[in-house]
CSV table of C-alpha atoms and ligand atoms in Angstrom, one decimal:
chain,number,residue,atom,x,y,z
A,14,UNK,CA,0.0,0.0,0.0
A,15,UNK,CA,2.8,2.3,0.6
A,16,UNK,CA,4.4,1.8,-2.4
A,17,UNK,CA,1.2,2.2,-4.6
A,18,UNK,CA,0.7,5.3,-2.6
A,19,UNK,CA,4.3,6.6,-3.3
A,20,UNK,CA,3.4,5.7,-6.8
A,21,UNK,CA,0.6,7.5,-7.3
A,22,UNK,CA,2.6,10.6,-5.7
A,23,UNK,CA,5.2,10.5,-8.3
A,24,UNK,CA,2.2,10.3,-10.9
A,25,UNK,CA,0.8,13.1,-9.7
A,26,UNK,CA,4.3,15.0,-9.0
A,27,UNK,CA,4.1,14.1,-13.4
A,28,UNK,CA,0.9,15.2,-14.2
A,29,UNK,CA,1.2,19.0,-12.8
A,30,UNK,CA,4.6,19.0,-14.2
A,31,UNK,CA,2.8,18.3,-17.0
A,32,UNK,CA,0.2,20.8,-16.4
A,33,UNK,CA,3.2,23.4,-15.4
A,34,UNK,CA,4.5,22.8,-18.4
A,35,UNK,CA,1.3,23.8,-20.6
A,36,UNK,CA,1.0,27.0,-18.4
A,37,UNK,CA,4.3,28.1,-19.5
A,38,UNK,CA,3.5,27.7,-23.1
A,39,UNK,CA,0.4,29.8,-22.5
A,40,UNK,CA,2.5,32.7,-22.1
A,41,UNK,CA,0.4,36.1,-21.3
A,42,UNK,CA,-2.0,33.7,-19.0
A,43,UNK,CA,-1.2,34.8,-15.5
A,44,UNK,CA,-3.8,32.8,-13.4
A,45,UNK,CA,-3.0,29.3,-13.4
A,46,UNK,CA,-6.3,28.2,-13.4
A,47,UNK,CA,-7.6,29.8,-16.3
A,48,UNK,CA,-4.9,27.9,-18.6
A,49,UNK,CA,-6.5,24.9,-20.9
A,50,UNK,CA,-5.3,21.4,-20.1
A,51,UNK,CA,-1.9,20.9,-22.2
A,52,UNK,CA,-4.3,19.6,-25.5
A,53,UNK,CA,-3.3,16.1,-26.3
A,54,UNK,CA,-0.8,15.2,-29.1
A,55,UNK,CA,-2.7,15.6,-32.1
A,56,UNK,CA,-2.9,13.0,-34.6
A,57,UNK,CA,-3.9,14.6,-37.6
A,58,UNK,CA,-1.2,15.8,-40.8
A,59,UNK,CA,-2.6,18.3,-43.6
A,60,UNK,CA,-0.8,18.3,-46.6
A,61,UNK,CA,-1.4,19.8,-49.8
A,62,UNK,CA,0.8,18.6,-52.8
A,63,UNK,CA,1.0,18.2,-56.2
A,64,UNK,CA,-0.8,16.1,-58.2
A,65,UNK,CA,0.6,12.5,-59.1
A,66,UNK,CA,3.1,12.6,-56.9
A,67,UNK,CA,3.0,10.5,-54.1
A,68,UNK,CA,4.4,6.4,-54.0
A,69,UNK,CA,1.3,4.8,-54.5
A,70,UNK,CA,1.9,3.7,-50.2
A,71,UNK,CA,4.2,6.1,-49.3
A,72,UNK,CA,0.4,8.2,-46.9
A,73,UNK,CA,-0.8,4.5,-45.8
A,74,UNK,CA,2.4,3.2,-44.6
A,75,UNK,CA,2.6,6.2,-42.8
A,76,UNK,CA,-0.5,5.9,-41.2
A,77,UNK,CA,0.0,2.9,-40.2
A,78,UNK,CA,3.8,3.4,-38.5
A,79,UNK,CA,2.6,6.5,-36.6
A,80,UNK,CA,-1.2,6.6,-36.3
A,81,UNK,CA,-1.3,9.8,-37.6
A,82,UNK,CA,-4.3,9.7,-40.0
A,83,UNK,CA,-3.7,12.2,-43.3
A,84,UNK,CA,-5.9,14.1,-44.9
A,85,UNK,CA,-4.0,14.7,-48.7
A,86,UNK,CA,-5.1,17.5,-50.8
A,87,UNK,CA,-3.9,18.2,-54.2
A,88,UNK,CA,-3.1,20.7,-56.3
A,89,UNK,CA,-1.2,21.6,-59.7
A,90,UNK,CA,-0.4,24.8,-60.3
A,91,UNK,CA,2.1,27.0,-58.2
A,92,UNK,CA,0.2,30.0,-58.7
A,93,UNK,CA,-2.7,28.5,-57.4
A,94,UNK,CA,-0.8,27.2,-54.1
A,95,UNK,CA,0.8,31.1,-53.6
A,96,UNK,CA,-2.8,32.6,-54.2
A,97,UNK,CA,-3.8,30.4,-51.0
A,98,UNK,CA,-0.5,30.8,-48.9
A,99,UNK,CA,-0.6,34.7,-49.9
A,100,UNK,CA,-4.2,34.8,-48.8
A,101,UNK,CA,-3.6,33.5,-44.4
A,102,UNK,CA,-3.9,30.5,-43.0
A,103,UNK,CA,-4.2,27.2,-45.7
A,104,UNK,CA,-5.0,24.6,-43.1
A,105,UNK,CA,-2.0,22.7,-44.4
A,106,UNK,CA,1.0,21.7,-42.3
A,107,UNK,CA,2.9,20.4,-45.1
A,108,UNK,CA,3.1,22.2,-49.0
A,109,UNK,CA,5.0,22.2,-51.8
A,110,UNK,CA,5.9,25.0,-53.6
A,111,UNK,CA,8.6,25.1,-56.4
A,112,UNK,CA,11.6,26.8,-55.3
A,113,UNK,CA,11.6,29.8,-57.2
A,114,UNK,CA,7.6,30.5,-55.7
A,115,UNK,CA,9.1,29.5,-52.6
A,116,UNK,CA,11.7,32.0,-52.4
A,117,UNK,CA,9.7,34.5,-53.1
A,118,UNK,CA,7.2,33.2,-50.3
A,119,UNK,CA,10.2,32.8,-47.9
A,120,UNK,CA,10.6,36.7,-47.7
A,121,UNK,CA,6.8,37.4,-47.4
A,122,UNK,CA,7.3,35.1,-44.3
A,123,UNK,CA,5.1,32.2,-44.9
A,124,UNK,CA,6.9,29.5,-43.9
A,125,UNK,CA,8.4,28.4,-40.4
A,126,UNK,CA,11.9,28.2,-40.0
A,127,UNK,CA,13.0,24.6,-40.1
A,128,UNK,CA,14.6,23.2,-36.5
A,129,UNK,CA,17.2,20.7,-38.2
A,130,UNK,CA,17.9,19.0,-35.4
A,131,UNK,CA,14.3,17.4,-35.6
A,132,UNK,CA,15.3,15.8,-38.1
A,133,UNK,CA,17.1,12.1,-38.1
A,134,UNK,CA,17.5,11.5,-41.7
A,135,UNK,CA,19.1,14.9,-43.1
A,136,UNK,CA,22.5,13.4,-43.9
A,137,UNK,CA,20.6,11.2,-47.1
A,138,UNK,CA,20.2,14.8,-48.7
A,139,UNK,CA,23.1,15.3,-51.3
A,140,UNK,CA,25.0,18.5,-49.9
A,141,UNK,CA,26.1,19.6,-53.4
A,142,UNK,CA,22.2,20.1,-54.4
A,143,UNK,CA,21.6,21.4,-50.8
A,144,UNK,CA,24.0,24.3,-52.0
A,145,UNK,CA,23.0,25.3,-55.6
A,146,UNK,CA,18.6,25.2,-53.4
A,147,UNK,CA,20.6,27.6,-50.8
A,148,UNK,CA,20.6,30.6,-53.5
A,149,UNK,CA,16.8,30.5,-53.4
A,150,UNK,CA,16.6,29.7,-49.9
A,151,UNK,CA,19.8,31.1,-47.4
A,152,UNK,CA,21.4,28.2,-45.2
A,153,UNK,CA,18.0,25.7,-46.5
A,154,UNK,CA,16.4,27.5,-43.7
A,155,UNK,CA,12.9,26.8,-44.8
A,156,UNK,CA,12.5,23.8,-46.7
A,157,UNK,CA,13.5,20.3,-47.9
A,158,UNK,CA,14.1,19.4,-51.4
A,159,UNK,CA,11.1,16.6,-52.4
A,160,UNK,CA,11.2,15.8,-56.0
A,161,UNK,CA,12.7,17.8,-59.5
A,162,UNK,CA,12.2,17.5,-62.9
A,163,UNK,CA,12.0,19.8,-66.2
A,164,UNK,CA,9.7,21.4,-68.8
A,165,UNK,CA,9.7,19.5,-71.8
A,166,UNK,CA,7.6,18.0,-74.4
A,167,UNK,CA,5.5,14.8,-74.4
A,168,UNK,CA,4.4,12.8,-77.6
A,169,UNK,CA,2.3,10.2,-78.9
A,170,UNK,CA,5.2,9.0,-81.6
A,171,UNK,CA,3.0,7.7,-84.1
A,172,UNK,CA,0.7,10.2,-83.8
A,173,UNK,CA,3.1,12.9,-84.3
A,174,UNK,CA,4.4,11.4,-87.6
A,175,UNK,CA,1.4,11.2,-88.9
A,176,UNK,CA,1.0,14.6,-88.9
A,177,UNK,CA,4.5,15.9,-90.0
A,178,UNK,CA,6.1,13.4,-91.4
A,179,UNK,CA,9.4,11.2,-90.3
A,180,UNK,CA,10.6,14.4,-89.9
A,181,UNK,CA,8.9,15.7,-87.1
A,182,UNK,CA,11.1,18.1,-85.2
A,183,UNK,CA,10.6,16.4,-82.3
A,184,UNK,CA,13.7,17.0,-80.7
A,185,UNK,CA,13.0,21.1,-80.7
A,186,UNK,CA,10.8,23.8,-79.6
A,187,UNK,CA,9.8,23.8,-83.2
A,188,UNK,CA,7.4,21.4,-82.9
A,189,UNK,CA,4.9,23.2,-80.5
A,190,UNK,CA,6.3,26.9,-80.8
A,191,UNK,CA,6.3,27.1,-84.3
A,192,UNK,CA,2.5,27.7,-85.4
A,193,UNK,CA,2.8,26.1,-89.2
A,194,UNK,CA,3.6,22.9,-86.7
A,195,UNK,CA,1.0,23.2,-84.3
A,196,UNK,CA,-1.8,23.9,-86.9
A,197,UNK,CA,-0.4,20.4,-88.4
A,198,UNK,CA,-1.2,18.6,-84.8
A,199,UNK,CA,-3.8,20.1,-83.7
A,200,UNK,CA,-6.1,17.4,-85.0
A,201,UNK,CA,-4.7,15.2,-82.9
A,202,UNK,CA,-5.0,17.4,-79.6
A,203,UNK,CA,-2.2,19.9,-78.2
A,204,UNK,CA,-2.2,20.6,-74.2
A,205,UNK,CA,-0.3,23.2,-72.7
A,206,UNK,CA,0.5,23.3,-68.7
A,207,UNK,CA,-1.7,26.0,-67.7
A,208,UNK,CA,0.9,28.1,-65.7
A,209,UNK,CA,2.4,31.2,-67.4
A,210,UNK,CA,5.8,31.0,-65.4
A,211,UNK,CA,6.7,27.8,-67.4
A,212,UNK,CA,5.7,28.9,-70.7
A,213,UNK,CA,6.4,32.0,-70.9
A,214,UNK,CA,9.9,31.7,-70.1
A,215,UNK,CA,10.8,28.7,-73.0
A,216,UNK,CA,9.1,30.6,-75.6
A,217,UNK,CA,11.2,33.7,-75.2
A,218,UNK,CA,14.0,31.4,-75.4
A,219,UNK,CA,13.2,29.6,-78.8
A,220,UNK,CA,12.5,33.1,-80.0
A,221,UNK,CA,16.5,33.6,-78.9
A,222,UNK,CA,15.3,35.9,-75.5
A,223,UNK,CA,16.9,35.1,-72.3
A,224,UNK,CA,14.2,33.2,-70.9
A,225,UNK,CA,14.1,35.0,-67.7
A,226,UNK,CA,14.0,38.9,-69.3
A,227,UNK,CA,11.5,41.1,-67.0
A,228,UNK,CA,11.7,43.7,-69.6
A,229,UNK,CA,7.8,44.2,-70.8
A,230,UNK,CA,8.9,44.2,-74.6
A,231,UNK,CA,10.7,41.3,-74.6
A,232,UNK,CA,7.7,39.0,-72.7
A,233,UNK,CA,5.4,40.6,-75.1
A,234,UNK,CA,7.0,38.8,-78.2
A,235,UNK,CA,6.9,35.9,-76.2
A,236,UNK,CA,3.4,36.4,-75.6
A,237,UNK,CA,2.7,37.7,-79.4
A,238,UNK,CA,3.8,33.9,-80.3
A,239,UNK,CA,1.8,32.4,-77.6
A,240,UNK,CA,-1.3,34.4,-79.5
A,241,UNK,CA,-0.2,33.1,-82.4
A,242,UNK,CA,-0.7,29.4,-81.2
A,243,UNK,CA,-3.3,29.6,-79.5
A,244,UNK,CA,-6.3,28.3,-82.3
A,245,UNK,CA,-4.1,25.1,-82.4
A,246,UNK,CA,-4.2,24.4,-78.9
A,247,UNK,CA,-6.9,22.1,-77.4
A,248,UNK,CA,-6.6,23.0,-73.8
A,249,UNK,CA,-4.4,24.5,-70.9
A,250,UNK,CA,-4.7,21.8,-68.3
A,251,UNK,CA,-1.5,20.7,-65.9
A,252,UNK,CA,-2.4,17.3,-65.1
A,253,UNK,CA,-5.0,16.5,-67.4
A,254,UNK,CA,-2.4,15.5,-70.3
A,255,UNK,CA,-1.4,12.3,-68.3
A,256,UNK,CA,-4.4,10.2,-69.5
A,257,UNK,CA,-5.1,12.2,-72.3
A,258,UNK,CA,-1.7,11.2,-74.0
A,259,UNK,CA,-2.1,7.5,-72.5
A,260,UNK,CA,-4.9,6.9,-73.7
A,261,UNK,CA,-4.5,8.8,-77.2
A,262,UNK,CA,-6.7,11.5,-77.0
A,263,UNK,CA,-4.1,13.9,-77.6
A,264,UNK,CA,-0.5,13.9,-79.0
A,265,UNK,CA,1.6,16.6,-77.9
A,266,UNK,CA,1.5,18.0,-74.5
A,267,UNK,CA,4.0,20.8,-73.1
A,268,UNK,CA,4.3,19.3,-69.4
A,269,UNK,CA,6.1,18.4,-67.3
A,270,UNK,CA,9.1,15.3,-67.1
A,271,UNK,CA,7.9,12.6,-65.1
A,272,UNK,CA,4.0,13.2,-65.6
A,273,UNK,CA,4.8,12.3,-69.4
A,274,UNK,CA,6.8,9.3,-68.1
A,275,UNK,CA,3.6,8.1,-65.7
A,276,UNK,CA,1.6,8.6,-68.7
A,277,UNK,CA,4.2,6.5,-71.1
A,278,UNK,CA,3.5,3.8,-68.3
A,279,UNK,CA,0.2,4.0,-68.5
A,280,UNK,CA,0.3,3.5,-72.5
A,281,UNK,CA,2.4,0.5,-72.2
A,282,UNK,CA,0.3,-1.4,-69.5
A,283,UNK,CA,-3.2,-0.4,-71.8
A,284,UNK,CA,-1.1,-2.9,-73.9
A,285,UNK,CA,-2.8,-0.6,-76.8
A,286,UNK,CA,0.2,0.1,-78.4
A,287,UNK,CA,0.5,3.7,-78.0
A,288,UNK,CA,3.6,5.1,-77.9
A,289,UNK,CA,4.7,8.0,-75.7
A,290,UNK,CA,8.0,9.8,-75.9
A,291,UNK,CA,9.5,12.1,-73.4
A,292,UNK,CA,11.7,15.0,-74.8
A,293,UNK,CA,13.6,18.2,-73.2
A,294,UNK,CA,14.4,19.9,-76.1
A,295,UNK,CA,17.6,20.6,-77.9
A,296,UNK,CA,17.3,24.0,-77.1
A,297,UNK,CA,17.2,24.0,-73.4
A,298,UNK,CA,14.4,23.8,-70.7
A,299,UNK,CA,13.0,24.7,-67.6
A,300,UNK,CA,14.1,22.6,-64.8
A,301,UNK,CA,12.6,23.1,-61.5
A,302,UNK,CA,12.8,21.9,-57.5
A,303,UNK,CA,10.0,21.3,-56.0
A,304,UNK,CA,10.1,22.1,-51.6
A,305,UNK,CA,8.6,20.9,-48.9
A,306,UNK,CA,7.8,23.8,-46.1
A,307,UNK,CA,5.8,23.9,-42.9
A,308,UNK,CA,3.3,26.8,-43.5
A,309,UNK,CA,3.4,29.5,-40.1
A,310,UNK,CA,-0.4,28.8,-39.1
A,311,UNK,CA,0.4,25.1,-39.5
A,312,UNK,CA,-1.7,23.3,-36.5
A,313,UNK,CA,0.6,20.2,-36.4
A,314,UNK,CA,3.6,21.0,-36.4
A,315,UNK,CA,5.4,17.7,-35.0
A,316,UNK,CA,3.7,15.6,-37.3
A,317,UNK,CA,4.7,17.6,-40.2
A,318,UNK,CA,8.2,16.8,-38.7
A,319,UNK,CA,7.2,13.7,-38.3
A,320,UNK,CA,6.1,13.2,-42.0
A,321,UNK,CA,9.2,15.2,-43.3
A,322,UNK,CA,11.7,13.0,-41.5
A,323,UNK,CA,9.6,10.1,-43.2
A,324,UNK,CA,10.4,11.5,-46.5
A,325,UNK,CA,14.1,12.1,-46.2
A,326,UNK,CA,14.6,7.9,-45.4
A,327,UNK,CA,15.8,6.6,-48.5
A,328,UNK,CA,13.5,3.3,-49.1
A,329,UNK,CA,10.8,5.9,-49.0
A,330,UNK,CA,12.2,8.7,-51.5
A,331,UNK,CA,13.2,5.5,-53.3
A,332,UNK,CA,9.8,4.2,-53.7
A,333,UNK,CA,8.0,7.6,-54.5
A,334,UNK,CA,10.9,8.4,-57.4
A,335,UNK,CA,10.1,4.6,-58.5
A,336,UNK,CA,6.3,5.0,-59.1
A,337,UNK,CA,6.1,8.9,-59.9
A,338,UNK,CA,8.8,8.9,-62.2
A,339,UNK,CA,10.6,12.4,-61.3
A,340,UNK,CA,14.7,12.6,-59.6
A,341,UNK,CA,15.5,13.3,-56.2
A,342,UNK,CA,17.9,14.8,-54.1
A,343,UNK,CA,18.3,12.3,-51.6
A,344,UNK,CA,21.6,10.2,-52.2
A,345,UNK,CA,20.8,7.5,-50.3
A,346,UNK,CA,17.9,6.6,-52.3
A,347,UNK,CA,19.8,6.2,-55.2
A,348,UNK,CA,20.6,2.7,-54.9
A,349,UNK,CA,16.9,1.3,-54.3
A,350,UNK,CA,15.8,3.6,-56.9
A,351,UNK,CA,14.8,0.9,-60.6
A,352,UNK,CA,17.3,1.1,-62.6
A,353,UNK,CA,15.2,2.0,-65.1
A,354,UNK,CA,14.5,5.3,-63.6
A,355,UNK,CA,17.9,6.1,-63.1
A,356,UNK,CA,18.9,5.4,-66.7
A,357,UNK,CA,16.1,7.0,-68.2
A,358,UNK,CA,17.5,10.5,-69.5
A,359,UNK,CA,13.9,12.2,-69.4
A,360,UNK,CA,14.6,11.7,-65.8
A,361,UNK,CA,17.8,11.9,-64.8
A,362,UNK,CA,19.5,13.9,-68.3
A,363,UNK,CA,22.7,13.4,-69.5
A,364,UNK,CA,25.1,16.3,-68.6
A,365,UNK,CA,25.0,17.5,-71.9
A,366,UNK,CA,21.7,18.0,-71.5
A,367,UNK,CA,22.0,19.4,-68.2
A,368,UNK,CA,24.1,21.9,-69.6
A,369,UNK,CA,21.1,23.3,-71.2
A,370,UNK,CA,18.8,23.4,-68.9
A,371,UNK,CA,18.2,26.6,-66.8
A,372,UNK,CA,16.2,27.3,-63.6
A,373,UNK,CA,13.5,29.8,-63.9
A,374,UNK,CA,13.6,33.6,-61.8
A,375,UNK,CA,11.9,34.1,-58.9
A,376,UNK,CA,9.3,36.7,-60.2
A,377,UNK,CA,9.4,40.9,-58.9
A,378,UNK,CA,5.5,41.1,-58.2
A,379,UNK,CA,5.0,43.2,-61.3
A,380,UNK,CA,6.9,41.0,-63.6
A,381,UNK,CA,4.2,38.2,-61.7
A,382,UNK,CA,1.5,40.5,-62.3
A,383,UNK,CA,2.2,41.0,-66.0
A,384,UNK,CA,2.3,37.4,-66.5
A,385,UNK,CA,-1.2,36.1,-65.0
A,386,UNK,CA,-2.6,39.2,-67.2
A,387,UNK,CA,-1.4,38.1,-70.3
A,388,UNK,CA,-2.3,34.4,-69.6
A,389,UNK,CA,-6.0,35.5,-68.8
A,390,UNK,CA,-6.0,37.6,-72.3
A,391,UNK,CA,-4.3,34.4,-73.7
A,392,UNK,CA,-6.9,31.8,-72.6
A,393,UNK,CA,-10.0,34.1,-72.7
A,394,UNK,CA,-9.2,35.8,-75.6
A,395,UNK,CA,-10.1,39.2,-73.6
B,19,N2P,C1,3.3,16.5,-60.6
B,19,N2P,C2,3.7,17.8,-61.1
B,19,N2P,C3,5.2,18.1,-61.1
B,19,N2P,C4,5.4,19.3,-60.3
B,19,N2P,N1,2.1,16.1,-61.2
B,19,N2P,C5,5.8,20.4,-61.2
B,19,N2P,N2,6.5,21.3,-60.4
């Protein structure tokens, strides 16, 4: 009986700690009695990502480890994700804006500044890559790189040479940019990504522009061309394209590396005998890092820890890379990622073809402005 009751004192002695502890997080309460009960450890995540890409396990088995149940929203456009972020609190604990967007979110004070000692599995991140993301955001204070990939052009291969010939430009800009080429393949179905920030900028560059000019001229040649286009193209859509070009519907989509790749897949198991083709054009193209960043109003905040820690293990990068199709910048997952993946050049590109590839400015609000003005005019026609 004594010992129970010497028990039940230390309990006690635990639970006001406990409580003590709550009251000193409730800064500004000054009457103990008023503070609320410490609230127990919330077991709920909210994260908001992109579309198609997520292992097809990678929320379940996460349930299951931590009991943490997930509700997972997505999205597929980064001006879209800013409009919310810009606009207060999201709900989300977990987003993922593209670094450039993020940047530029960074220094409106979105996000929470990462505590990197919360994490166990930092070291798996490749410290080269860690450096060149460091120039969008200082000392990787806010985020952790998920997935990258490029800009480039998807394909139905017969379809394409059906329409132009075996000589298809398919290797170039040409193909989409040029309008005598897009009038050809329009019967067959064009889509666009419907975000001006990724369009924009390769179109000034066929048109021999630095891709990233602010200067209003220059974008409006960009967007002269785009006007030009436009009757041939069937839709701006940024996920759409993926079943559309499986399952033949259309032939040419501007979009984005591994989303082309999943829809490739998805040709080859219809057993149809469609074709899909990946390209990043000879030219050069977008390539972009998508980030993973704890919102400020973010509710649950350990479990976003929780679920970013997840991420950064390499058998779970590994298996997201495997099924959506896009590179990492985890090191350790490298080895458990299919060979397939890792050899496939719309995915991982050769360094010649890395060469070419350029990342995208973050946008002065004007230049940002500009851009969703003329994209309106563009897909309105007003
Ligand atoms: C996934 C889209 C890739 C993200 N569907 C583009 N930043």
């Amino acid at each position: 009986m004594k010992h129970r009751l010497t028990a039940m004192t230390a309990m006690t002695a635990l639970i006001l700690a406990g409580l003590a502890a709550g009251c000193a997080r409730d800064a500004g309460t000054d009457d103990p009695a008023a503070a609320p009960a410490p609230a127990p450890a919330s077991k709920v995540l909210n994260v908001y990502n992109w579309s198609d890409y997520i292992g097809e396990d990678t929320i379940a088995n996460f349930e299951k480890e931590t009991g943490i149940k997930v509700t997972y929203d997505v999205f597929d456009s980064n001006e879209l994700l800013e409009a919310k972020l810009m606009s207060g609190n999201t709900g989300y604990d977990i987003v993922v804006p593209s670094l450039t967007f993020l940047s530029r979110q960074i220094q409106a004070g979105v996000f929470q500044e990462l505590d990197r000692t919360r994490f166990s599995n930092y070291g798996n991140l490749d410290p080269e890559f860690m450096a060149l993301l460091a120039r969008n955001d200082p000392d990787n204070g806010h985020s952790i790189p998920y997935l990258w990939g490029t800009t480039g052009i998807g394909y139905n291969v017969e379809k394409v040479r059906e329409a132009l010939g075996e000589d298809a430009p398919v290797d170039s800009w040409a193909l989409v940019f040029e309008p005598e080429n897009l009038a050809k393949l329009k019967g067959c179905g064009v889509a666009f990504l419907d975000t001006p920030s990724e369009i924009i900028p390769p179109v000034l560059q066929y048109l021999g522009e630095d891709p990233n000019s602010f200067d209003e001229a220059v974008i409006q040649k960009g967007v002269d061309r785009l006007t030009a286009l436009r009757p041939h193209i069937t839709y701006f859509h940024s996920s759409q394209f993926i079943n559309d070009l499986a399952n033949g519907d259309i032939c040419v989509a501007v979009g984005w590396s591994g989303d082309i790749i999943q829809a490739q897949a998805r040709a080859e198991e219809a057993e149809k005998g469609t074709e899909i083709a990946y390209r990043i054009p000879k030219e050069g193209a977008p390539m972009w890092f998508d980030m993973l960043a704890i919102p400020k109003g973010a509710r649950n905040v350990d479990n976003a820890y929780l679920f970013l820690d997840y991420l950064m293990r390499p058998e779970v990068m590994a298996g997201v890379q495997n099924y959506v199709m896009y590179a990492s910048a985890n090191q350790a997952a490298l080895p458990m990622v299919d060979q397939a993946v890792l050899d496939d050049p719309g995915i991982y590109p050769t360094e010649e073809t890395k060469a070419k590839l350029y990342t995208l400015a973050v946008l002065p609000p004007e230049v940002d402005r500009l851009f969703t003005r003329h994209w309106t005019t563009l897909k309105t026609g007003q």
